[in-house]
Amino acid sequence: MEKEEVTQLLQRLKSGENKVYEQLYPLIYGELKQLAYRHMIHQRDDHTLSKTELVHEAYLKMIDQTTINFSDKSHFLAIASKCMRQILIDHARKKHAQKRGGKNKDLTYIDEIFSKQKKKAKELIDIDDALNELEKLNERLAKVVEMRFFGEMTIEDAAEALNISKSTVKRDWMKARGWLYKELKGKFEV
């Protein structure tokens, strides 16, 4: 029932009823929190964004977009996942930019720890760059990666959100992983 209710609210939103967001948010908040948890599990323990802040940032980003066209709950959550990914990438880029530059100094143990954290931000940026390249080559493959890897959506959920068959999602997931492997191979070596 909830899925149908969310879909109906999304239809009303499409027709211009912006107050629908107030009704929609409580219905999907728990699932947005789960999405945020899945995204944050790949982040450092001392990440400065909390799961709650990530949910709020993504929701605000989605409200601000007048051109987003949600077809149903799965599609809404897929777009929310993409927004969360972009927020985390932007956050990583800012952190990485702050840590770059400066003069070379003698490295201490603490400097080594910070260097490792900087590498994690760099890895996330490299993954995002590769995913953006994949999107130029094949948009659907990139969407499958976003949904499966970043959103941790099931094959079934991704198929429903993209309106394609489960077997197509499986093939796309395999192709995308192979392409990303070739692109990223050697970039994450210690």
PDB file of C-alpha atoms in Angstrom:
ATOM      1  CA  MET A   1       0.000   0.000   0.000  1.00  0.00           C
ATOM      2  CA  GLU A   2       2.792   2.427   0.911  1.00  0.00           C
ATOM      3  CA  LYS A   3       4.455   1.990  -2.486  1.00  0.00           C
ATOM      4  CA  GLU A   4       1.192   2.838  -4.230  1.00  0.00           C
ATOM      5  CA  GLU A   5       0.663   5.833  -1.941  1.00  0.00           C
ATOM      6  CA  VAL A   6       4.164   7.113  -2.705  1.00  0.00           C
ATOM      7  CA  THR A   7       3.574   6.625  -6.444  1.00  0.00           C
ATOM      8  CA  GLN A   8       0.291   8.574  -6.204  1.00  0.00           C
ATOM      9  CA  LEU A   9       2.047  11.397  -4.342  1.00  0.00           C
ATOM     10  CA  LEU A  10       4.751  11.463  -7.000  1.00  0.00           C
ATOM     11  CA  GLN A  11       2.066  11.736  -9.694  1.00  0.00           C
ATOM     12  CA  ARG A  12       0.548  14.690  -7.831  1.00  0.00           C
ATOM     13  CA  LEU A  13       3.991  16.217  -7.553  1.00  0.00           C
ATOM     14  CA  LYS A  14       4.411  15.901 -11.322  1.00  0.00           C
ATOM     15  CA  SER A  15       1.204  17.828 -11.819  1.00  0.00           C
ATOM     16  CA  GLY A  16       2.634  20.755  -9.837  1.00  0.00           C
ATOM     17  CA  GLU A  17       1.404  20.157  -6.278  1.00  0.00           C
ATOM     18  CA  ASN A  18       4.605  21.147  -4.460  1.00  0.00           C
ATOM     19  CA  LYS A  19       3.023  20.750  -1.008  1.00  0.00           C
ATOM     20  CA  VAL A  20       3.068  17.003  -1.664  1.00  0.00           C
ATOM     21  CA  TYR A  21       6.723  16.950  -0.522  1.00  0.00           C
ATOM     22  CA  GLU A  22       5.502  17.437   3.055  1.00  0.00           C
ATOM     23  CA  GLN A  23       3.357  14.284   2.792  1.00  0.00           C
ATOM     24  CA  LEU A  24       5.977  12.333   0.859  1.00  0.00           C
ATOM     25  CA  TYR A  25       8.921  12.899   3.202  1.00  0.00           C
ATOM     26  CA  PRO A  26       7.570  10.936   6.222  1.00  0.00           C
ATOM     27  CA  LEU A  27       6.645   8.006   3.963  1.00  0.00           C
ATOM     28  CA  ILE A  28      10.103   7.628   2.461  1.00  0.00           C
ATOM     29  CA  TYR A  29      12.317   8.952   5.271  1.00  0.00           C
ATOM     30  CA  GLY A  30      13.160   5.483   6.585  1.00  0.00           C
ATOM     31  CA  GLU A  31      14.190   4.247   3.152  1.00  0.00           C
ATOM     32  CA  LEU A  32      16.237   7.383   2.525  1.00  0.00           C
ATOM     33  CA  LYS A  33      18.006   6.723   5.844  1.00  0.00           C
ATOM     34  CA  GLN A  34      18.767   3.155   4.707  1.00  0.00           C
ATOM     35  CA  LEU A  35      20.144   4.485   1.420  1.00  0.00           C
ATOM     36  CA  ALA A  36      22.287   6.984   3.333  1.00  0.00           C
ATOM     37  CA  TYR A  37      23.543   4.182   5.576  1.00  0.00           C
ATOM     38  CA  ARG A  38      24.543   2.134   2.523  1.00  0.00           C
ATOM     39  CA  HIS A  39      26.404   5.105   1.083  1.00  0.00           C
ATOM     40  CA  MET A  40      28.086   6.026   4.369  1.00  0.00           C
ATOM     41  CA  ILE A  41      29.245   2.470   5.109  1.00  0.00           C
ATOM     42  CA  HIS A  42      31.916   2.999   2.432  1.00  0.00           C
ATOM     43  CA  GLN A  43      33.135   6.228   4.085  1.00  0.00           C
ATOM     44  CA  ARG A  44      35.677   6.849   6.847  1.00  0.00           C
ATOM     45  CA  ASP A  45      34.490   6.598  10.450  1.00  0.00           C
ATOM     46  CA  ASP A  46      35.313  10.266  11.057  1.00  0.00           C
ATOM     47  CA  HIS A  47      33.387  11.505   8.001  1.00  0.00           C
ATOM     48  CA  THR A  48      32.020  14.969   8.717  1.00  0.00           C
ATOM     49  CA  LEU A  49      28.610  14.273   7.151  1.00  0.00           C
ATOM     50  CA  SER A  50      26.186  12.183   9.172  1.00  0.00           C
ATOM     51  CA  LYS A  51      23.607   9.854   7.642  1.00  0.00           C
ATOM     52  CA  THR A  52      20.856  12.254   8.691  1.00  0.00           C
ATOM     53  CA  GLU A  53      22.627  15.205   7.081  1.00  0.00           C
ATOM     54  CA  LEU A  54      23.096  13.189   3.899  1.00  0.00           C
ATOM     55  CA  VAL A  55      19.355  12.383   3.807  1.00  0.00           C
ATOM     56  CA  HIS A  56      18.446  16.033   4.328  1.00  0.00           C
ATOM     57  CA  GLU A  57      20.965  17.300   1.767  1.00  0.00           C
ATOM     58  CA  ALA A  58      19.739  14.810  -0.850  1.00  0.00           C
ATOM     59  CA  TYR A  59      16.094  15.600  -0.183  1.00  0.00           C
ATOM     60  CA  LEU A  60      16.741  19.351  -0.429  1.00  0.00           C
ATOM     61  CA  LYS A  61      18.676  18.815  -3.644  1.00  0.00           C
ATOM     62  CA  MET A  62      15.772  16.830  -5.081  1.00  0.00           C
ATOM     63  CA  ILE A  63      13.173  19.413  -4.035  1.00  0.00           C
ATOM     64  CA  ASP A  64      15.247  22.123  -5.686  1.00  0.00           C
ATOM     65  CA  GLN A  65      15.174  20.301  -9.043  1.00  0.00           C
ATOM     66  CA  THR A  66      12.107  21.316 -11.003  1.00  0.00           C
ATOM     67  CA  THR A  67      12.963  19.081 -13.955  1.00  0.00           C
ATOM     68  CA  ILE A  68      13.156  15.758 -12.083  1.00  0.00           C
ATOM     69  CA  ASN A  69      10.416  13.449 -13.287  1.00  0.00           C
ATOM     70  CA  PHE A  70       9.784  10.627 -10.789  1.00  0.00           C
ATOM     71  CA  SER A  71       7.725   7.790 -12.205  1.00  0.00           C
ATOM     72  CA  ASP A  72       7.349   5.692  -9.035  1.00  0.00           C
ATOM     73  CA  LYS A  73       8.886   4.975  -5.634  1.00  0.00           C
ATOM     74  CA  SER A  74      11.773   2.890  -7.028  1.00  0.00           C
ATOM     75  CA  HIS A  75      12.644   5.630  -9.487  1.00  0.00           C
ATOM     76  CA  PHE A  76      12.475   8.248  -6.718  1.00  0.00           C
ATOM     77  CA  LEU A  77      14.852   6.193  -4.548  1.00  0.00           C
ATOM     78  CA  ALA A  78      17.222   5.661  -7.485  1.00  0.00           C
ATOM     79  CA  ILE A  79      17.406   9.406  -8.035  1.00  0.00           C
ATOM     80  CA  ALA A  80      17.857   9.949  -4.288  1.00  0.00           C
ATOM     81  CA  SER A  81      20.761   7.497  -4.361  1.00  0.00           C
ATOM     82  CA  LYS A  82      22.358   9.407  -7.238  1.00  0.00           C
ATOM     83  CA  CYS A  83      21.952  12.678  -5.318  1.00  0.00           C
ATOM     84  CA  MET A  84      23.591  11.133  -2.244  1.00  0.00           C
ATOM     85  CA  ARG A  85      26.470   9.877  -4.351  1.00  0.00           C
ATOM     86  CA  GLN A  86      26.977  13.337  -5.828  1.00  0.00           C
ATOM     87  CA  ILE A  87      26.882  14.981  -2.387  1.00  0.00           C
ATOM     88  CA  LEU A  88      29.544  12.556  -1.122  1.00  0.00           C
ATOM     89  CA  ILE A  89      31.677  13.085  -4.245  1.00  0.00           C
ATOM     90  CA  ASP A  90      31.446  16.872  -3.861  1.00  0.00           C
ATOM     91  CA  HIS A  91      32.373  16.505  -0.200  1.00  0.00           C
ATOM     92  CA  ALA A  92      35.360  14.309  -1.097  1.00  0.00           C
ATOM     93  CA  ARG A  93      36.500  16.789  -3.778  1.00  0.00           C
ATOM     94  CA  LYS A  94      36.426  19.650  -1.255  1.00  0.00           C
ATOM     95  CA  LYS A  95      38.355  17.618   1.323  1.00  0.00           C
ATOM     96  CA  HIS A  96      40.847  16.496  -1.304  1.00  0.00           C
ATOM     97  CA  ALA A  97      41.358  20.077  -2.522  1.00  0.00           C
ATOM     98  CA  GLN A  98      41.950  21.306   1.034  1.00  0.00           C
ATOM     99  CA  LYS A  99      44.600  18.644   1.632  1.00  0.00           C
ATOM    100  CA  ARG A 100      46.440  19.195  -1.666  1.00  0.00           C
ATOM    101  CA  GLY A 101      49.193  21.690  -2.113  1.00  0.00           C
ATOM    102  CA  GLY A 102      51.542  23.151   0.427  1.00  0.00           C
ATOM    103  CA  LYS A 103      55.225  22.482   0.845  1.00  0.00           C
ATOM    104  CA  ASN A 104      56.701  19.022   1.291  1.00  0.00           C
ATOM    105  CA  LYS A 105      57.517  18.375   4.936  1.00  0.00           C
ATOM    106  CA  ASP A 106      59.058  15.505   6.842  1.00  0.00           C
ATOM    107  CA  LEU A 107      56.323  12.899   7.214  1.00  0.00           C
ATOM    108  CA  THR A 108      55.370  11.695  10.680  1.00  0.00           C
ATOM    109  CA  TYR A 109      53.155   8.784  11.647  1.00  0.00           C
ATOM    110  CA  ILE A 110      50.187  11.172  11.914  1.00  0.00           C
ATOM    111  CA  ASP A 111      50.953  12.538   8.446  1.00  0.00           C
ATOM    112  CA  GLU A 112      50.840   8.964   7.125  1.00  0.00           C
ATOM    113  CA  ILE A 113      47.368   8.459   8.639  1.00  0.00           C
ATOM    114  CA  PHE A 114      46.111  11.678   7.026  1.00  0.00           C
ATOM    115  CA  SER A 115      47.699  10.631   3.755  1.00  0.00           C
ATOM    116  CA  LYS A 116      45.732   7.362   3.816  1.00  0.00           C
ATOM    117  CA  GLN A 117      42.489   9.280   4.418  1.00  0.00           C
ATOM    118  CA  LYS A 118      43.338  11.566   1.524  1.00  0.00           C
ATOM    119  CA  LYS A 119      43.835   8.463  -0.655  1.00  0.00           C
ATOM    120  CA  LYS A 120      40.294   7.313   0.192  1.00  0.00           C
ATOM    121  CA  ALA A 121      38.908  10.659  -1.004  1.00  0.00           C
ATOM    122  CA  LYS A 122      41.061  10.352  -4.140  1.00  0.00           C
ATOM    123  CA  GLU A 123      39.752   6.809  -4.763  1.00  0.00           C
ATOM    124  CA  LEU A 124      36.170   8.036  -4.507  1.00  0.00           C
ATOM    125  CA  ILE A 125      36.947  10.853  -6.945  1.00  0.00           C
ATOM    126  CA  ASP A 126      38.615   8.374  -9.357  1.00  0.00           C
ATOM    127  CA  ILE A 127      35.539   6.121  -9.203  1.00  0.00           C
ATOM    128  CA  ASP A 128      33.288   9.090  -9.881  1.00  0.00           C
ATOM    129  CA  ASP A 129      35.436  10.221 -12.834  1.00  0.00           C
ATOM    130  CA  ALA A 130      35.359   6.698 -14.296  1.00  0.00           C
ATOM    131  CA  LEU A 131      31.598   6.492 -13.790  1.00  0.00           C
ATOM    132  CA  ASN A 132      31.161   9.841 -15.561  1.00  0.00           C
ATOM    133  CA  GLU A 133      33.188   8.481 -18.495  1.00  0.00           C
ATOM    134  CA  LEU A 134      31.061   5.341 -18.559  1.00  0.00           C
ATOM    135  CA  GLU A 135      27.939   7.521 -18.584  1.00  0.00           C
ATOM    136  CA  LYS A 136      29.211   9.239 -21.744  1.00  0.00           C
ATOM    137  CA  LEU A 137      29.638   5.831 -23.393  1.00  0.00           C
ATOM    138  CA  ASN A 138      26.506   4.151 -22.049  1.00  0.00           C
ATOM    139  CA  GLU A 139      24.151   6.019 -19.724  1.00  0.00           C
ATOM    140  CA  ARG A 140      22.189   2.926 -18.719  1.00  0.00           C
ATOM    141  CA  LEU A 141      25.327   1.051 -17.615  1.00  0.00           C
ATOM    142  CA  ALA A 142      26.267   4.010 -15.416  1.00  0.00           C
ATOM    143  CA  LYS A 143      22.772   4.083 -13.904  1.00  0.00           C
ATOM    144  CA  VAL A 144      22.974   0.379 -13.127  1.00  0.00           C
ATOM    145  CA  VAL A 145      26.283   0.942 -11.299  1.00  0.00           C
ATOM    146  CA  GLU A 146      24.808   3.833  -9.323  1.00  0.00           C
ATOM    147  CA  MET A 147      21.825   1.765  -8.293  1.00  0.00           C
ATOM    148  CA  ARG A 148      23.675  -1.482  -7.571  1.00  0.00           C
ATOM    149  CA  PHE A 149      26.942  -0.171  -6.079  1.00  0.00           C
ATOM    150  CA  PHE A 150      26.091   3.156  -4.503  1.00  0.00           C
ATOM    151  CA  GLY A 151      22.402   2.549  -3.780  1.00  0.00           C
ATOM    152  CA  GLU A 152      22.866  -1.176  -3.103  1.00  0.00           C
ATOM    153  CA  MET A 153      19.607  -1.817  -4.935  1.00  0.00           C
ATOM    154  CA  THR A 154      18.698  -5.367  -5.828  1.00  0.00           C
ATOM    155  CA  ILE A 155      18.606  -6.547  -9.438  1.00  0.00           C
ATOM    156  CA  GLU A 156      14.799  -6.478  -9.204  1.00  0.00           C
ATOM    157  CA  ASP A 157      14.651  -2.907  -7.836  1.00  0.00           C
ATOM    158  CA  ALA A 158      17.086  -1.628 -10.472  1.00  0.00           C
ATOM    159  CA  ALA A 159      15.102  -3.349 -13.229  1.00  0.00           C
ATOM    160  CA  GLU A 160      11.894  -1.786 -11.976  1.00  0.00           C
ATOM    161  CA  ALA A 161      13.447   1.685 -11.645  1.00  0.00           C
ATOM    162  CA  LEU A 162      14.924   1.523 -15.151  1.00  0.00           C
ATOM    163  CA  ASN A 163      11.911  -0.232 -16.634  1.00  0.00           C
ATOM    164  CA  ILE A 164      14.032  -3.032 -18.092  1.00  0.00           C
ATOM    165  CA  SER A 165      14.241  -6.777 -17.493  1.00  0.00           C
ATOM    166  CA  LYS A 166      16.220  -8.353 -14.651  1.00  0.00           C
ATOM    167  CA  SER A 167      18.411 -10.207 -17.153  1.00  0.00           C
ATOM    168  CA  THR A 168      19.273  -6.901 -18.857  1.00  0.00           C
ATOM    169  CA  VAL A 169      20.280  -5.420 -15.489  1.00  0.00           C
ATOM    170  CA  LYS A 170      22.460  -8.477 -14.801  1.00  0.00           C
ATOM    171  CA  ARG A 171      24.178  -8.152 -18.199  1.00  0.00           C
ATOM    172  CA  ASP A 172      24.628  -4.394 -17.778  1.00  0.00           C
ATOM    173  CA  TRP A 173      26.005  -4.891 -14.258  1.00  0.00           C
ATOM    174  CA  MET A 174      28.545  -7.406 -15.577  1.00  0.00           C
ATOM    175  CA  LYS A 175      29.584  -5.165 -18.497  1.00  0.00           C
ATOM    176  CA  ALA A 176      29.865  -2.085 -16.287  1.00  0.00           C
ATOM    177  CA  ARG A 177      31.974  -3.861 -13.657  1.00  0.00           C
ATOM    178  CA  GLY A 178      34.332  -5.138 -16.359  1.00  0.00           C
ATOM    179  CA  TRP A 179      34.667  -1.697 -17.915  1.00  0.00           C
ATOM    180  CA  LEU A 180      35.269  -0.034 -14.521  1.00  0.00           C
ATOM    181  CA  TYR A 181      37.818  -2.702 -13.608  1.00  0.00           C
ATOM    182  CA  LYS A 182      39.833  -1.922 -16.745  1.00  0.00           C
ATOM    183  CA  GLU A 183      39.567   1.829 -16.125  1.00  0.00           C
ATOM    184  CA  LEU A 184      40.497   1.726 -12.447  1.00  0.00           C
ATOM    185  CA  LYS A 185      43.032  -1.129 -12.506  1.00  0.00           C
ATOM    186  CA  GLY A 186      46.273   0.027 -10.925  1.00  0.00           C
ATOM    187  CA  LYS A 187      44.910   3.289  -9.514  1.00  0.00           C
ATOM    188  CA  PHE A 188      44.300   1.913  -6.029  1.00  0.00           C
ATOM    189  CA  GLU A 189      47.553   0.149  -5.419  1.00  0.00           C
ATOM    190  CA  VAL A 190      49.264   0.951  -2.098  1.00  0.00           C
TER     191      VAL A 190
END
